[in-house]
Tab-separated table of C-alpha atoms in Angstrom:
chain	number	residue	atom	x	y	z
V	1	MET	CA	77.581	-3.385	32.437
V	2	ARG	CA	81.308	-4.407	32.662
V	3	GLY	CA	83.184	-5.651	29.685
V	4	TYR	CA	85.632	-8.473	29.850
V	5	GLN	CA	87.935	-8.515	32.726
V	6	THR	CA	91.157	-10.304	32.759
V	7	LYS	CA	92.362	-12.073	35.910
V	8	LYS	CA	94.541	-9.371	36.928
V	9	ASP	CA	91.535	-6.846	36.830
V	10	ILE	CA	89.472	-9.459	38.841
V	11	ILE	CA	92.186	-9.927	41.559
V	12	TYR	CA	92.968	-6.311	41.727
V	13	GLU	CA	89.321	-5.150	42.127
V	14	THR	CA	88.490	-8.007	44.661
V	15	LEU	CA	91.496	-7.336	46.660
V	16	LYS	CA	91.126	-3.447	46.532
V	17	LYS	CA	87.415	-3.667	47.794
V	18	GLU	CA	88.563	-6.257	50.498
V	19	ILE	CA	91.319	-3.885	51.761
V	20	TYR	CA	88.909	-0.960	51.836
V	21	GLU	CA	86.142	-3.020	53.682
V	22	GLY	CA	88.618	-3.870	56.306
V	23	GLU	CA	88.864	-7.591	55.801
V	24	TYR	CA	92.563	-7.496	56.130
V	25	GLU	CA	94.618	-6.504	59.292
V	26	PHE	CA	97.151	-3.658	58.845
V	27	GLU	CA	100.548	-5.152	57.813
V	28	GLU	CA	98.909	-8.696	57.108
V	29	LYS	CA	100.959	-10.481	54.745
V	30	LEU	CA	99.560	-11.355	51.214
V	31	VAL	CA	100.817	-14.606	49.923
V	32	ILE	CA	101.060	-14.721	46.192
V	33	SER	CA	100.699	-18.502	45.913
V	34	LYS	CA	97.601	-18.722	48.176
V	35	ILE	CA	95.900	-15.700	46.248
V	36	ALA	CA	96.711	-17.403	42.918
V	37	LYS	CA	95.189	-20.629	44.158
V	38	ARG	CA	92.069	-18.705	45.436
V	39	PHE	CA	91.469	-17.239	41.947
V	40	ASP	CA	92.409	-20.305	40.023
V	41	SER	CA	95.164	-18.289	38.482
V	42	SER	CA	98.957	-18.368	37.704
V	43	GLU	CA	101.100	-16.182	39.913
V	44	SER	CA	101.868	-13.569	37.209
V	45	PRO	CA	98.442	-11.921	37.205
V	46	VAL	CA	98.480	-11.814	40.951
V	47	ARG	CA	102.185	-9.994	40.947
V	48	GLU	CA	100.432	-7.381	38.314
V	49	ALA	CA	97.557	-6.719	40.525
V	50	MET	CA	99.836	-6.286	43.666
V	51	ASN	CA	102.099	-3.876	41.749
V	52	LYS	CA	98.884	-1.673	40.923
V	53	LEU	CA	97.688	-1.981	44.447
V	54	ASN	CA	101.205	-1.076	45.613
V	55	SER	CA	101.104	2.017	43.109
V	56	GLU	CA	97.886	3.254	45.131
V	57	ASP	CA	99.746	2.687	48.402
V	58	LEU	CA	97.202	0.037	49.576
V	59	ILE	CA	99.972	-2.565	49.924
V	60	GLU	CA	103.840	-2.368	50.290
V	61	PHE	CA	106.515	-4.625	49.583
V	62	LYS	CA	108.919	-5.328	52.491
V	63	PRO	CA	112.302	-6.985	52.274
V	64	HIS	CA	112.381	-10.366	53.574
V	65	VAL	CA	108.562	-10.380	54.024
V	66	GLY	CA	106.846	-9.680	50.830
V	67	ALA	CA	103.592	-7.916	50.218
V	68	VAL	CA	101.715	-6.570	53.231
V	69	VAL	CA	98.740	-4.485	53.675
V	70	SER	CA	99.761	-0.899	54.231
V	71	THR	CA	98.588	0.980	57.119
V	72	LEU	CA	97.488	4.579	57.541
V	73	SER	CA	100.034	6.768	59.339
V	74	SER	CA	98.717	9.690	61.793
V	75	GLU	CA	99.581	12.292	58.943
V	76	ASP	CA	97.399	10.138	56.428
V	77	ILE	CA	94.591	10.045	58.733
V	78	LYS	CA	94.862	13.954	59.680
V	79	ASP	CA	95.084	14.725	56.023
V	80	ILE	CA	92.074	12.779	55.151
V	81	PHE	CA	89.939	14.346	57.986
V	82	GLU	CA	91.079	17.736	57.180
V	83	LEU	CA	89.332	17.235	53.908
V	84	ARG	CA	86.499	15.353	55.153
V	85	ILE	CA	85.552	17.851	57.633
V	86	GLU	CA	85.560	20.837	55.035
V	87	LEU	CA	83.776	18.766	52.395
V	88	GLU	CA	81.089	17.243	54.341
V	89	GLY	CA	80.370	20.488	55.986
V	90	PHE	CA	80.116	22.156	52.697
V	91	ALA	CA	78.011	19.198	51.086
V	92	THR	CA	75.502	19.433	54.165
V	93	ARG	CA	74.978	23.210	53.756
V	94	LEU	CA	74.558	22.715	49.842
V	95	ALA	CA	71.993	19.919	50.618
V	96	THR	CA	69.785	21.789	53.141
V	97	ASN	CA	67.562	23.618	50.620
V	98	ASN	CA	67.205	20.639	48.464
V	99	LEU	CA	65.791	18.116	50.865
V	100	GLU	CA	62.156	17.154	50.367
V	101	GLU	CA	59.487	15.635	52.759
V	102	LYS	CA	60.227	12.310	51.623
V	103	ASP	CA	63.972	12.802	52.303
V	104	PHE	CA	63.309	14.065	55.839
V	105	GLU	CA	61.167	10.942	56.481
V	106	GLU	CA	63.821	8.672	55.372
V	107	ILE	CA	66.394	10.506	57.564
V	108	ARG	CA	64.170	10.345	60.370
V	109	HIS	CA	63.793	6.570	59.913
V	110	ILE	CA	67.528	6.117	59.695
V	111	VAL	CA	68.086	7.970	62.986
V	112	LYS	CA	65.311	5.808	64.672
V	113	GLU	CA	66.687	2.519	63.236
V	114	SER	CA	70.140	3.619	64.467
V	115	TYR	CA	69.222	3.620	68.053
V	116	SER	CA	67.416	0.345	67.584
V	117	ALA	CA	70.605	-1.307	66.055
V	118	ILE	CA	72.766	-0.071	68.956
V	119	GLU	CA	70.114	-1.626	71.508
V	120	LYS	CA	70.059	-4.829	69.518
V	121	GLN	CA	73.908	-4.742	69.327
V	122	ASP	CA	73.580	-5.290	65.420
V	123	TYR	CA	76.659	-3.408	64.746
V	124	ASP	CA	76.760	-4.254	60.988
V	125	LEU	CA	73.436	-2.794	60.504
V	126	PHE	CA	74.438	0.295	62.579
V	127	GLU	CA	77.370	0.801	60.298
V	128	LYS	CA	75.300	0.492	57.321
V	129	LEU	CA	72.791	3.066	58.668
V	130	ASN	CA	75.614	5.539	59.551
V	131	ILE	CA	76.681	5.383	55.983
V	132	ASP	CA	73.068	5.753	54.693
V	133	PHE	CA	72.636	8.649	56.821
V	134	HIS	CA	75.642	10.604	55.550
V	135	MET	CA	75.216	9.534	51.866
V	136	LYS	CA	71.501	10.458	51.898
V	137	ILE	CA	72.342	14.107	52.843
V	138	TYR	CA	75.355	14.430	50.539
V	139	SER	CA	73.451	12.936	47.614
V	140	LYS	CA	71.175	16.127	47.821
V	141	CYS	CA	73.958	18.613	47.402
V	142	GLN	CA	73.753	18.549	43.713
V	143	ASN	CA	77.307	18.287	42.973
V	144	LYS	CA	78.363	14.769	41.825
V	145	LEU	CA	82.051	15.528	41.957
V	146	LEU	CA	81.774	16.513	45.558
V	147	VAL	CA	79.832	13.402	46.642
V	148	LYS	CA	82.422	11.200	44.715
V	149	THR	CA	85.297	12.919	46.368
V	150	ILE	CA	83.625	12.310	49.728
V	151	GLN	CA	83.014	8.680	49.079
V	152	ASP	CA	86.674	8.003	47.894
V	153	LEU	CA	87.626	9.776	51.390
V	154	TRP	CA	85.309	7.495	53.338
V	155	LYS	CA	86.853	4.493	51.621
V	156	ASN	CA	90.292	5.206	53.392
V	157	THR	CA	89.077	5.673	56.762
V	158	ASN	CA	86.659	2.666	56.529
V	159	ARG	CA	89.683	0.623	56.729
V	160	TYR	CA	89.201	0.959	60.475
V	161	PRO	CA	85.885	-1.137	60.703
V	162	SER	CA	86.581	-2.601	64.116
V	163	LEU	CA	87.208	0.756	65.949
V	164	PHE	CA	83.742	1.760	66.824
V	165	LYS	CA	81.898	-1.427	65.970
V	166	LYS	CA	81.245	-2.398	69.435
V	167	ASN	CA	81.575	1.043	71.119
V	168	ASP	CA	78.145	1.811	72.364
V	169	GLU	CA	78.929	5.020	73.926
V	170	HIS	CA	80.554	6.509	70.849
V	171	ASN	CA	77.665	5.278	68.594
V	172	LYS	CA	74.978	6.491	70.770
V	173	LEU	CA	76.948	9.975	70.760
V	174	SER	CA	77.107	9.628	66.959
V	175	VAL	CA	73.454	9.180	66.529
V	176	LYS	CA	72.583	12.050	68.949
V	177	GLU	CA	74.695	14.186	66.624
V	178	HIS	CA	72.785	12.959	63.645
V	179	GLU	CA	69.552	13.884	65.361
V	180	GLU	CA	71.145	17.439	65.811
V	181	ILE	CA	72.086	17.513	62.057
V	182	TYR	CA	68.671	16.364	61.166
V	183	LEU	CA	66.879	19.020	63.369
V	184	ALA	CA	68.908	21.827	61.822
V	185	LEU	CA	68.100	20.445	58.237
V	186	LEU	CA	64.421	20.351	59.156
V	187	GLU	CA	64.380	23.664	60.168
V	188	GLY	CA	66.135	24.749	56.868
V	189	ASP	CA	69.079	26.192	58.959
V	190	SER	CA	72.099	25.587	56.564
V	191	VAL	CA	74.468	27.532	58.936
V	192	SER	CA	73.482	25.299	61.909
V	193	ALA	CA	73.592	22.087	59.775
V	194	GLU	CA	76.988	22.606	58.546
V	195	ARG	CA	78.265	23.592	61.889
V	196	ASN	CA	76.756	20.500	63.621
V	197	MET	CA	78.319	18.201	60.672
V	198	LEU	CA	81.783	19.874	61.135
V	199	LYS	CA	81.519	19.072	64.978
V	200	HIS	CA	80.456	15.722	64.246
V	201	LYS	CA	83.277	14.879	61.926
V	202	ALA	CA	85.922	16.685	63.885
V	203	ARG	CA	84.957	14.551	66.897
V	204	ALA	CA	85.250	11.327	64.717
V	205	GLY	CA	88.491	12.238	63.453
V	206	LYS	CA	89.782	12.990	66.947
V	207	GLU	CA	88.331	9.551	68.323
V	208	ILE	CA	89.958	7.623	65.403
V	209	LEU	CA	93.402	9.155	66.167
V	210	ARG	CA	92.802	8.308	69.862
V	211	LEU	CA	91.904	4.682	69.192
V	212	THR	CA	94.736	4.199	67.146
V	213	GLU	CA	97.028	5.747	69.787
V	214	GLN	CA	97.805	8.363	67.550
V	215	GLU	CA	96.729	11.674	69.020
V	216	PHE	CA	97.361	14.504	66.692
V	217	TYR	CA	93.873	16.557	67.121
V	218	LYS	CA	93.638	18.639	70.069
V	219	ASP	CA	91.145	21.170	71.055
V	220	LEU	CA	88.241	20.219	69.096
V	221	ASP	CA	85.611	21.050	71.517
V	222	SER	CA	84.771	24.451	69.933
V	223	VAL	CA	84.084	24.649	66.436
V	224	SER	CA	82.845	27.469	64.171
V	225	LEU	CA	82.506	27.816	60.482
V	226	SER	CA	85.095	30.373	60.198
V	227	GLU	CA	87.570	28.251	62.192
V	228	THR	CA	87.598	24.860	60.307
V	229	GLN	CA	91.354	24.805	60.042
V	230	LYS	CA	91.682	25.391	63.838
V	231	ILE	CA	89.727	22.126	64.094
V	232	THR	CA	92.514	20.085	62.612
V	233	ASN	CA	95.247	21.900	64.282
V	234	ILE	CA	97.025	23.072	61.016
């Protein structure tokens, strides 16, 4: 249960959550007076909250403009996916032998519902199912620090909610890759499960950079467990 929160804490946590969930455009201006009015607050707690957000690189202060939502550079995205590819593949391998029948049933259901969500064009549901699929697997790796690190990295790249939202071609391919990961897990094949996850995350990273017109990933078509660094062109 949360203890007492100051206005600054409430404003900071709310804005941080909204930024991570993509409710603001990159470079969108945050007007202190409007935020203060929204939270029925003076401007001082808003400034304090913004300073904290600035220290976490979520917003920046521009001369003659004020506070704006910071963008992720090509290097930021590349750095994040270098870690995500490694850690999510590793978590998948660790999870392989910890999954039980009820887990497989749940994962199978998520895959089925994902296809249905695409057909119904329910993109919010699809996004939720995508997160559920991955976190269900990672939660079984029996390493809480690893799961938390992955979740924190996801928050950053989830600041691009609209990139894939109505991209049925990408979404269908993503679910097909989920099926391949699921089948490898079902067979207890940790090597194939990890390899399939590596390919899946490498393609996602490449696609994000392509869609943001920041193509730094090249030659991601062939992936092997011993060549993870080649995936990210380091």
